[in-house]
């Protein structure tokens, strides 16, 4: 059974510092007053256009095995295939920030208002990441309530298109989760519309299961290595 | 260089579109040569911005505010450029390939190219391979710029290059590719003429492709 989650915009609003970093401005560097004003304007526009909504559905390890296999295009060896069988609970999720935000970004670019368009784009990207964290926490709380678990557990999500889980995995994920209910659609390249959307699996379990060496063949092509920061955060938790 | 053109360049660098609009109008009113206003005012300012951005002395919002100011000036110059038959740096067809809706990166590349004086025919996103080639042929364009952010859409770039080969136009129409999952090696593998890591490099590469500097 899937559950629709409407979250508050205040939960996903990024800070000025986060927005500047997303724009490539290093920490501690002061920007022109005009840019600070544009950030405030972009935040106001975001608040008026965003309609963040998510969908969550618990899935068994067996059930997820099938989703994970997807179209049979995953890398030969992946970290997730070792992680999810060790999970206590799993849930598929998808979330979107809203079509209106994407349309507004395009409109600004068309009207040559590039700076505000780009700031709004960064805000929506950061809000997507924050939205994922909100859904993770929501799942953690609901499991703890349902199963009265108080053990040292953590939640972390993984997405098709990352770490050897082929992006075509979106197809099976969509078949199981049906995120069309929150207005998401998938194209033939496995891209979701609206653009500012995230999908994946939330893994609830002991934090040790998430620790791996990022020396898989596909890690050589990875430009972000975001797994390192994720693992570091977990270890320091 | 005349003071008014210098001022256009300076206010453009500050991202003051109203001042750039006003000064460009004044320069036209004072019968300045259209090409001079373009080269020594608007493009000169954008070139400085591009260099500063490359050296990380300024940031993306600064570049984008300057670009808006440049367009404010360009809007007034455009009819005169057409009337006088003045050619810019050259034309480029740009777009995000079929199946892909990511266009922020492509837009940034387009802004930087226009800033450098190129005429950019932006086909938008989700563009079929044939449309790139047909537009390039109809508009007598020398460079096609292709952007893709997904591994599943990168293959459309190869399709564009194959069509160019079939039409025997790879000598007259060059291709440049870019986007997160791409690499120099992949560009070489599919037969693209250039790969650019970011928008500043894209301008350099396009200039090299058409032999201007
Ligand atoms: C013509 O010549 C040229 C020359 C240079 C050219 C050029 C053309 N085109 C671009 N360039 C170059 O110049 C530009 C300016 O400097 C640059 O353009 P970019 O477009 O690259 O840069 C932009 C200005 C800023 N960059 C971006 O906007 C993309 C950055 C990364 C980190 C990224 C982000 C931020 C996001 N994402 Co996602 N995302 C990634 C990206 C990884 C990365 N390292 O880039 C990528 C693209 N995403 C990926 C994935 C998988 C996904 N994302 C998703 C979601 C998201 C967010 C919403 C969280 C967010 C915003 C997305 C958006 N674009 O609006 C999902 C899909 C969303 C959807 N609608 O379907 C999802 C499917 C994950 C999921 N299951 O939820 C990966 C694709 C992998 C693949 N197999 O194809 C990915 C490469 C990350 C990864 N795994 O490393 C250069 O590339």
Coordinates of C-alpha atoms and ligand atoms in Angstrom, one line a residue:
Chain A
X1 CA 0.0 0.0 0.0
X2 CA 1.4 3.3 -1.0
X3 CA 1.1 6.5 1.0
X4 CA 1.0 10.1 -0.3
X5 CA 3.1 12.5 1.7
X6 CA 2.5 16.3 1.4
X7 CA 5.3 18.0 3.1
X8 CA 5.8 21.6 4.2
X9 CA 7.7 24.0 2.0
X10 CA 9.5 25.2 5.1
X11 CA 11.0 21.7 5.5
X12 CA 12.8 21.8 2.2
X13 CA 13.8 25.5 1.8
X14 CA 17.6 25.8 1.4
X15 CA 19.7 28.4 3.2
X16 CA 21.3 31.3 1.4
X17 CA 24.7 29.7 2.0
X18 CA 23.5 26.4 0.4
X19 CA 22.2 28.2 -2.6
X20 CA 25.4 30.1 -3.1
X21 CA 27.4 26.9 -2.9
X22 CA 25.2 25.3 -5.5
X23 CA 25.9 28.3 -7.7
X24 CA 29.6 27.6 -7.4
X25 CA 30.4 30.3 -4.8
X26 CA 32.8 28.9 -2.2
X27 CA 32.0 29.1 1.5
X28 CA 32.9 32.4 3.1
X29 CA 33.0 34.5 -0.1
X30 CA 30.8 37.6 0.0
X31 CA 28.7 38.3 -3.0
X32 CA 27.3 41.6 -4.3
X33 CA 24.2 43.0 -2.5
X34 CA 22.3 42.7 -5.8
X35 CA 22.8 38.9 -5.8
X36 CA 21.6 38.6 -2.2
X37 CA 18.4 40.5 -3.2
X38 CA 18.0 38.1 -6.1
X39 CA 18.3 35.1 -3.8
X40 CA 15.5 36.5 -1.6
X41 CA 13.3 37.1 -4.7
X42 CA 14.0 33.6 -6.0
X43 CA 13.1 32.1 -2.5
X44 CA 9.8 34.0 -2.5
X45 CA 9.0 32.8 -6.0
X46 CA 9.9 29.2 -5.0
X47 CA 7.6 29.4 -2.0
X48 CA 4.7 30.6 -4.2
X49 CA 5.2 27.9 -6.9
X50 CA 6.4 24.8 -5.1
X51 CA 3.9 22.0 -4.3
X52 CA 6.2 19.3 -2.9
X53 CA 4.6 15.9 -2.7
X54 CA 6.0 12.4 -2.2
X55 CA 4.8 8.8 -2.4
X56 CA 6.1 6.0 -0.3
X57 CA 5.5 2.2 -0.4
X58 CA 7.0 -0.4 1.9
X59 CA 8.5 -3.4 0.0
X60 CA 9.9 -6.7 1.0
X61 CA 13.5 -7.7 0.3
X62 CA 12.1 -10.3 -2.1
X63 CA 9.9 -7.8 -3.8
X64 CA 12.7 -5.3 -4.2
X65 CA 15.0 -8.0 -5.7
X66 CA 12.7 -7.9 -8.7
X67 CA 12.5 -4.1 -8.9
X68 CA 16.3 -3.9 -8.6
X69 CA 16.9 -6.4 -11.4
X70 CA 14.9 -3.9 -13.6
X71 CA 15.6 -4.3 -17.3
X72 CA 18.7 -6.4 -16.6
X73 CA 21.1 -3.6 -17.3
X74 CA 22.7 -3.1 -13.9
X75 CA 26.5 -3.2 -13.5
X76 CA 27.8 -6.7 -12.8
X77 CA 28.6 -5.9 -9.2
X78 CA 27.0 -3.1 -7.2
X79 CA 27.1 -1.9 -3.6
X80 CA 23.3 -1.8 -3.4
X81 CA 22.9 -5.6 -4.1
X82 CA 25.0 -6.3 -1.0
X83 CA 23.2 -3.6 1.1
X84 CA 19.5 -4.2 0.6
X85 CA 19.4 -7.9 1.6
X86 CA 20.7 -6.8 5.0
X87 CA 18.0 -4.2 5.5
X88 CA 15.4 -4.5 8.3
X89 CA 12.8 -2.7 6.2
X90 CA 12.7 -1.2 2.7
X91 CA 10.4 1.4 1.0
X92 CA 10.3 2.7 -2.6
X93 CA 9.7 6.4 -2.9
X94 CA 9.4 9.2 -5.4
X95 CA 8.9 12.9 -4.9
X96 CA 8.5 16.0 -6.9
X97 CA 8.8 19.7 -6.3
X98 CA 6.2 20.6 -8.9
X99 CA 5.7 21.4 -12.6
X100 CA 5.1 25.0 -11.8
X101 CA 8.7 25.5 -10.6
X102 CA 10.2 24.0 -13.7
X103 CA 7.9 26.1 -15.9
X104 CA 8.9 29.2 -14.1
X105 CA 12.6 28.5 -14.5
X106 CA 12.1 28.0 -18.3
X107 CA 10.0 31.3 -18.4
X108 CA 12.8 33.3 -16.7
X109 CA 15.4 31.9 -19.2
X110 CA 13.1 32.7 -22.2
X111 CA 12.8 36.3 -20.9
X112 CA 16.6 36.7 -20.5
X113 CA 16.2 36.8 -16.7
X114 CA 19.0 34.3 -16.4
X115 CA 20.3 35.0 -12.9
X116 CA 17.0 34.6 -11.2
X117 CA 16.2 31.5 -13.4
X118 CA 19.4 29.9 -12.4
X119 CA 19.0 30.7 -8.7
X120 CA 15.5 29.3 -8.8
X121 CA 16.9 26.2 -10.5
X122 CA 19.5 25.8 -7.7
X123 CA 16.8 26.2 -5.0
X124 CA 14.6 23.5 -6.6
X125 CA 17.6 21.1 -6.9
X126 CA 18.5 21.6 -3.2
X127 CA 14.8 21.3 -2.2
X128 CA 14.7 17.9 -4.1
X129 CA 17.6 16.7 -2.0
X130 CA 16.0 18.0 1.2
X131 CA 12.7 16.4 0.2
X132 CA 14.4 13.1 0.0
X133 CA 15.7 13.5 3.6
X134 CA 12.2 14.4 4.8
X135 CA 10.8 11.2 3.3
X136 CA 13.6 9.1 4.7
X137 CA 12.9 10.5 8.2
X138 CA 9.2 10.0 7.7
X139 CA 9.7 6.3 6.9
X140 CA 12.1 5.9 9.8
X141 CA 9.5 7.3 12.2
X142 CA 6.7 5.3 10.9
X143 CA 8.7 2.0 11.1
X144 CA 9.7 2.9 14.7
X145 CA 6.1 3.6 15.6
X146 CA 4.7 0.5 13.9
X147 CA 7.3 -2.0 15.1
X148 CA 8.3 -0.3 18.3
X149 CA 12.0 -0.6 17.3
X150 CA 14.3 1.5 19.3
X151 CA 17.6 -0.1 18.2
X152 CA 20.5 1.8 16.6
X153 CA 19.2 2.1 13.1
X154 CA 19.5 4.5 10.3
X155 CA 17.9 5.3 7.0
X156 CA 19.6 6.0 3.7
X157 CA 18.2 6.1 0.1
X158 CA 19.6 4.9 -3.2
X159 CA 18.4 5.9 -6.7
X160 CA 18.3 4.3 -10.1
X161 CA 21.0 6.0 -12.2
X162 CA 23.6 5.9 -9.3
X163 CA 26.3 3.4 -8.3
X164 CA 25.6 0.7 -10.9
X165 CA 21.8 0.6 -10.5
X166 CA 21.0 1.4 -14.1
X167 CA 18.7 4.3 -14.8
X168 CA 16.3 1.9 -16.7
X169 CA 15.5 0.6 -13.2
X170 CA 13.1 3.5 -13.1
X171 CA 10.6 1.4 -15.2
X172 CA 10.1 -1.4 -12.6
X173 CA 10.2 1.2 -9.8
X174 CA 7.3 3.1 -11.5
X175 CA 5.4 -0.2 -12.1
X176 CA 5.5 -1.0 -8.5
X177 CA 5.1 2.4 -6.9
X178 CA 2.8 4.1 -9.4
X179 CA 4.0 7.7 -8.8
X180 CA 1.7 8.8 -11.5
X181 CA -0.6 9.4 -8.5
X182 CA 1.5 12.4 -7.5
X183 CA 1.8 13.7 -11.1
X184 CA 5.0 12.0 -12.2
X185 CA 5.5 10.5 -15.6
X186 CA 8.4 8.6 -17.2
X187 CA 9.7 8.9 -20.7
X188 CA 11.4 6.4 -22.9
X189 CA 14.9 7.6 -21.7
X190 CA 13.7 6.9 -18.1
X191 CA 13.5 10.6 -17.3
X192 CA 10.8 11.8 -15.0
X193 CA 8.6 14.8 -15.6
X194 CA 8.6 17.3 -13.8
X195 CA 12.4 17.5 -13.9
X196 CA 12.9 18.4 -10.3
X197 CA 12.0 14.9 -9.0
X198 CA 13.8 12.1 -7.2
X199 CA 13.0 8.4 -6.9
X200 CA 14.6 5.4 -5.2
X201 CA 14.7 2.9 -2.3
X202 CA 15.0 3.8 1.3
X203 CA 17.0 1.3 3.4
X204 CA 16.2 1.1 7.1
X205 CA 18.8 -0.9 9.1
X206 CA 22.1 -0.8 10.8
X207 CA 24.5 1.9 9.5
X208 CA 27.4 -0.5 9.0
X209 CA 25.6 -2.1 6.0
X210 CA 26.0 1.1 4.0
X211 CA 29.8 1.2 4.2
X212 CA 31.6 0.1 1.0
X213 CA 34.8 0.8 -0.9
X214 CA 34.1 3.1 -3.9
X215 CA 36.4 1.1 -6.2
X216 CA 33.8 -0.5 -8.5
X217 CA 34.6 -0.1 -12.2
X218 CA 31.8 2.5 -12.6
X219 CA 33.3 4.6 -9.8
X220 CA 36.1 5.6 -12.3
X221 CA 33.5 7.4 -14.4
X222 CA 31.6 9.0 -11.5
X223 CA 32.1 12.7 -11.3
X224 CA 30.4 13.3 -8.0
X225 CA 31.6 10.5 -5.6
X226 CA 28.7 11.6 -3.4
X227 CA 28.8 8.2 -1.7
X228 CA 32.0 9.4 0.2
X229 CA 30.2 12.3 1.9
X230 CA 27.2 10.1 2.6
X231 CA 29.3 7.4 4.3
X232 CA 31.4 9.9 6.2
X233 CA 28.2 11.5 7.6
X234 CA 26.9 8.1 8.6
X235 CA 30.1 7.2 10.4
X236 CA 30.1 10.5 12.3
X237 CA 26.4 10.1 13.3
Chain B
X1 CA 38.1 53.6 -27.7
X2 CA 35.4 56.1 -27.1
X3 CA 34.2 56.8 -23.5
X4 CA 30.6 55.8 -24.3
X5 CA 31.7 52.3 -25.5
X6 CA 33.9 51.9 -22.5
X7 CA 31.0 52.8 -20.2
X8 CA 28.8 50.2 -22.0
X9 CA 31.4 47.6 -21.3
X10 CA 31.7 48.7 -17.6
X11 CA 28.0 48.8 -16.9
X12 CA 27.6 45.5 -18.6
X13 CA 30.2 44.0 -16.3
X14 CA 28.2 45.4 -13.3
X15 CA 25.1 43.7 -14.7
X16 CA 23.3 47.1 -15.0
X17 CA 20.9 46.4 -17.8
X18 CA 19.1 49.8 -17.6
X19 CA 22.4 51.7 -18.0
X20 CA 23.5 49.4 -20.9
X21 CA 20.2 49.9 -22.6
X22 CA 20.4 53.7 -22.2
X23 CA 24.1 54.0 -23.3
X24 CA 23.6 51.7 -26.3
X25 CA 20.7 53.9 -27.4
X26 CA 22.9 57.0 -26.9
X27 CA 25.7 55.4 -29.0
X28 CA 23.3 54.6 -31.8
X29 CA 21.9 58.2 -31.5
X30 CA 25.5 59.5 -31.8
X31 CA 25.8 57.6 -35.1
X32 CA 28.5 55.2 -33.8
X33 CA 29.3 52.3 -36.1
X34 CA 27.0 49.4 -35.2
X35 CA 29.8 46.9 -35.3
X36 CA 31.9 49.1 -33.1
X37 CA 29.2 49.3 -30.4
X38 CA 28.9 45.5 -30.6
X39 CA 32.6 44.7 -30.6
X40 CA 34.0 47.4 -28.4
X41 CA 31.1 47.8 -26.0
X42 CA 29.0 44.7 -25.5
X43 CA 31.3 41.9 -26.6
X44 CA 34.3 43.6 -25.0
X45 CA 32.4 43.7 -21.7
X46 CA 31.3 40.1 -22.0
X47 CA 34.9 38.9 -22.8
X48 CA 36.1 40.4 -19.6
X49 CA 33.3 38.7 -17.7
X50 CA 34.1 35.4 -19.4
X51 CA 37.8 35.7 -18.4
X52 CA 37.0 36.6 -14.8
X53 CA 34.6 33.7 -14.6
X54 CA 37.2 31.3 -15.9
X55 CA 39.7 32.5 -13.2
X56 CA 36.9 32.1 -10.5
X57 CA 37.2 35.9 -9.8
X58 CA 33.4 36.2 -10.3
X59 CA 30.6 33.7 -10.0
X60 CA 27.7 32.4 -12.1
X61 CA 25.1 35.0 -10.9
X62 CA 27.5 37.8 -11.9
X63 CA 27.9 36.3 -15.4
X64 CA 24.2 35.9 -15.8
X65 CA 23.4 39.4 -14.7
X66 CA 26.0 40.7 -17.2
X67 CA 24.4 38.5 -19.9
X68 CA 21.0 40.1 -19.3
X69 CA 22.6 43.5 -19.6
X70 CA 24.2 42.4 -22.9
X71 CA 20.9 41.3 -24.3
X72 CA 19.4 44.7 -23.3
X73 CA 21.9 46.3 -25.6
X74 CA 21.7 43.6 -28.3
X75 CA 17.9 44.1 -28.6
X76 CA 18.6 47.6 -29.9
X77 CA 21.5 46.6 -32.1
X78 CA 19.9 43.6 -33.8
X79 CA 17.7 45.5 -36.3
X80 CA 20.7 47.6 -37.3
X81 CA 23.0 44.6 -37.6
X82 CA 20.5 42.9 -39.9
X83 CA 20.0 46.2 -41.9
X84 CA 23.7 46.7 -42.3
X85 CA 24.2 43.0 -43.2
X86 CA 26.8 42.7 -40.4
X87 CA 27.9 39.1 -39.7
X88 CA 28.8 38.1 -36.2
X89 CA 31.3 35.4 -35.2
X90 CA 29.2 32.8 -36.9
X91 CA 26.1 30.7 -36.4
X92 CA 25.7 27.7 -34.2
X93 CA 22.7 25.3 -33.8
X94 CA 22.3 24.3 -30.1
X95 CA 20.0 21.9 -28.3
X96 CA 19.5 19.1 -25.8
X97 CA 19.1 15.8 -27.6
X98 CA 15.9 13.8 -28.0
X99 CA 14.6 12.1 -24.8
X100 CA 16.4 14.6 -22.6
X101 CA 14.8 17.6 -20.9
X102 CA 17.8 18.9 -19.0
X103 CA 18.5 22.4 -20.4
X104 CA 20.2 24.5 -17.7
X105 CA 23.7 23.5 -18.9
X106 CA 22.7 23.9 -22.5
X107 CA 21.3 27.4 -21.7
X108 CA 24.5 28.4 -20.0
X109 CA 26.5 27.3 -23.0
X110 CA 24.2 29.4 -25.3
X111 CA 24.5 32.5 -23.1
X112 CA 28.3 32.3 -23.2
X113 CA 28.3 31.8 -26.9
X114 CA 26.0 34.7 -27.6
X115 CA 28.1 36.8 -25.2
X116 CA 31.2 36.0 -27.4
X117 CA 29.3 37.2 -30.4
X118 CA 27.9 34.0 -31.9
X119 CA 24.5 33.8 -33.3
X120 CA 22.8 30.9 -31.5
X121 CA 19.9 29.0 -32.9
X122 CA 18.6 27.3 -29.8
X123 CA 16.3 24.4 -30.7
X124 CA 15.5 23.8 -27.0
X125 CA 15.3 20.4 -25.5
X126 CA 14.1 16.9 -26.6
X127 CA 15.4 17.7 -30.1
X128 CA 15.3 14.8 -32.7
X129 CA 18.6 14.1 -34.5
X130 CA 17.3 15.1 -38.0
X131 CA 16.2 18.5 -36.7
X132 CA 19.7 19.4 -35.8
X133 CA 21.0 18.5 -39.2
X134 CA 18.1 20.0 -41.2
X135 CA 18.4 23.3 -39.3
X136 CA 22.1 23.4 -39.8
X137 CA 21.7 22.9 -43.5
X138 CA 18.9 25.3 -44.0
X139 CA 20.5 28.0 -42.0
X140 CA 24.0 27.4 -43.4
X141 CA 25.4 26.8 -39.9
X142 CA 29.0 25.7 -39.4
X143 CA 28.7 24.2 -35.9
X144 CA 26.1 22.0 -34.2
X145 CA 26.2 21.9 -30.4
X146 CA 24.7 18.9 -28.6
X147 CA 24.0 18.6 -24.9
X148 CA 22.9 15.4 -23.0
X149 CA 22.7 14.7 -19.3
X150 CA 21.8 11.0 -19.4
X151 CA 23.6 7.9 -20.5
X152 CA 20.4 6.9 -22.2
X153 CA 20.3 10.0 -24.4
X154 CA 24.0 10.3 -25.3
X155 CA 23.5 7.9 -28.2
X156 CA 21.4 10.5 -30.0
X157 CA 24.6 12.5 -30.5
X158 CA 26.1 9.6 -32.5
X159 CA 22.9 9.6 -34.6
X160 CA 23.4 13.3 -35.4
X161 CA 27.0 12.6 -36.5
X162 CA 25.9 9.6 -38.6
X163 CA 23.3 11.7 -40.4
X164 CA 26.0 14.3 -41.1
X165 CA 28.2 11.5 -42.5
X166 CA 25.5 10.1 -44.7
X167 CA 24.9 13.6 -46.1
X168 CA 28.6 14.0 -46.6
X169 CA 28.7 17.2 -44.6
X170 CA 31.2 16.5 -41.8
X171 CA 33.7 18.8 -43.4
X172 CA 31.4 21.8 -43.6
X173 CA 29.5 21.2 -40.3
X174 CA 31.4 20.5 -37.2
X175 CA 30.0 19.1 -33.9
X176 CA 30.7 19.9 -30.3
X177 CA 29.2 17.8 -27.5
X178 CA 28.9 18.3 -23.7
X179 CA 27.0 17.3 -20.6
X180 CA 27.6 15.4 -17.3
X181 CA 28.0 11.8 -18.4
X182 CA 30.2 12.7 -21.4
X183 CA 34.0 12.6 -21.7
X184 CA 36.6 13.5 -24.2
X185 CA 37.0 9.7 -25.0
X186 CA 33.3 9.3 -25.7
X187 CA 33.3 12.4 -27.9
X188 CA 36.2 10.9 -29.9
X189 CA 34.5 7.5 -30.1
X190 CA 31.4 8.9 -31.7
X191 CA 33.3 11.1 -34.1
X192 CA 32.4 14.5 -32.6
X193 CA 34.8 17.3 -33.5
X194 CA 35.0 18.7 -30.0
X195 CA 34.0 18.1 -26.3
X196 CA 33.7 20.8 -23.7
X197 CA 33.6 20.3 -20.0
X198 CA 31.8 23.6 -19.3
X199 CA 30.4 26.7 -20.9
X200 CA 33.6 28.7 -20.8
X201 CA 35.5 25.8 -22.6
X202 CA 32.6 25.5 -25.0
X203 CA 33.3 29.0 -26.3
X204 CA 37.0 28.3 -26.7
X205 CA 36.3 25.0 -28.5
X206 CA 33.7 26.6 -30.9
X207 CA 36.2 29.4 -31.8
X208 CA 38.8 26.7 -32.5
X209 CA 36.4 24.7 -34.6
X210 CA 35.7 27.6 -36.9
X211 CA 39.2 29.0 -36.8
X212 CA 38.7 32.3 -35.1
X213 CA 40.4 33.6 -32.0
Ligands
LIG1 C1 27.3 21.9 -27.1 O1 28.4 21.8 -26.2 C2 28.3 21.7 -24.9 C3 29.4 21.9 -24.1 C4 29.3 21.8 -22.8 C5 28.1 21.5 -22.2 C6 27.0 21.2 -23.0 C7 27.0 21.3 -24.4 N1 25.9 20.8 -22.2 C8 26.4 20.9 -20.9 N2 27.7 21.3 -20.9 C9 28.6 21.6 -19.8 O2 28.5 23.0 -19.6 C10 27.4 23.2 -18.6 C11 27.7 24.5 -17.9 O3 29.0 24.5 -17.2 C12 27.3 22.0 -17.8 O4 26.0 21.6 -17.9 P1 25.3 20.6 -16.8 O5 23.9 20.5 -17.2 O6 26.1 19.4 -16.6 O7 25.4 21.5 -15.5 C13 24.4 22.3 -14.9 C14 24.6 23.7 -15.1 C15 24.3 21.9 -13.5 N3 24.1 20.5 -13.3 C16 23.0 19.8 -13.2 O8 21.9 20.4 -13.2 C17 23.1 18.3 -13.0 C18 23.9 18.0 -11.7 C19 23.7 16.6 -11.2 C20 24.4 16.4 -9.8 C21 22.2 16.2 -10.9 C22 21.2 17.0 -10.3 C23 21.6 18.4 -9.7 C24 19.9 16.6 -10.1 N4 19.4 15.3 -10.4 CO1 20.4 14.0 -11.4 N5 21.9 15.0 -11.5 C25 23.0 14.5 -12.2 C26 24.1 15.5 -12.2 C27 25.5 14.9 -12.0 C28 26.6 15.8 -12.6 N6 27.7 15.6 -12.2 O9 26.4 16.7 -13.4 C29 22.7 13.4 -13.1 C30 22.5 13.9 -14.4 N7 21.5 12.8 -12.5 C31 21.3 11.5 -12.6 C32 20.2 10.8 -12.2 C33 20.3 9.3 -12.3 C34 19.1 11.4 -11.7 N8 19.0 12.7 -11.4 C35 17.7 13.0 -10.9 C36 17.3 14.1 -10.2 C37 18.1 15.2 -9.9 C38 17.7 16.4 -9.0 C39 16.3 16.7 -9.2 C40 18.0 16.0 -7.6 C41 18.8 17.4 -9.5 C42 18.3 18.4 -10.5 C43 18.2 17.9 -11.9 C44 18.1 19.0 -12.9 N9 19.0 19.1 -13.8 O10 17.3 19.9 -12.9 C45 16.8 11.8 -11.2 C46 16.1 12.1 -12.5 C47 15.2 13.3 -12.5 C48 14.2 13.2 -13.5 N10 13.4 14.2 -13.7 O11 14.0 12.1 -14.1 C49 17.7 10.6 -11.3 C50 17.3 9.6 -12.4 C51 17.9 10.0 -10.0 C52 16.6 9.4 -9.5 N11 16.4 8.2 -9.7 O12 15.9 10.1 -8.8 C53 22.6 10.9 -13.2 C54 22.4 10.4 -14.6 C55 23.0 9.1 -14.8 C56 22.7 8.4 -16.1 N12 22.8 7.1 -16.1 O13 22.4 9.0 -17.1 C57 23.6 12.1 -13.0 C58 24.7 12.1 -14.0 C59 24.1 11.9 -11.6 C60 25.1 10.7 -11.4 N13 24.7 9.5 -11.3 O14 26.3 10.9 -11.4 C61 28.3 21.0 -18.5 O15 27.9 19.7 -18.5

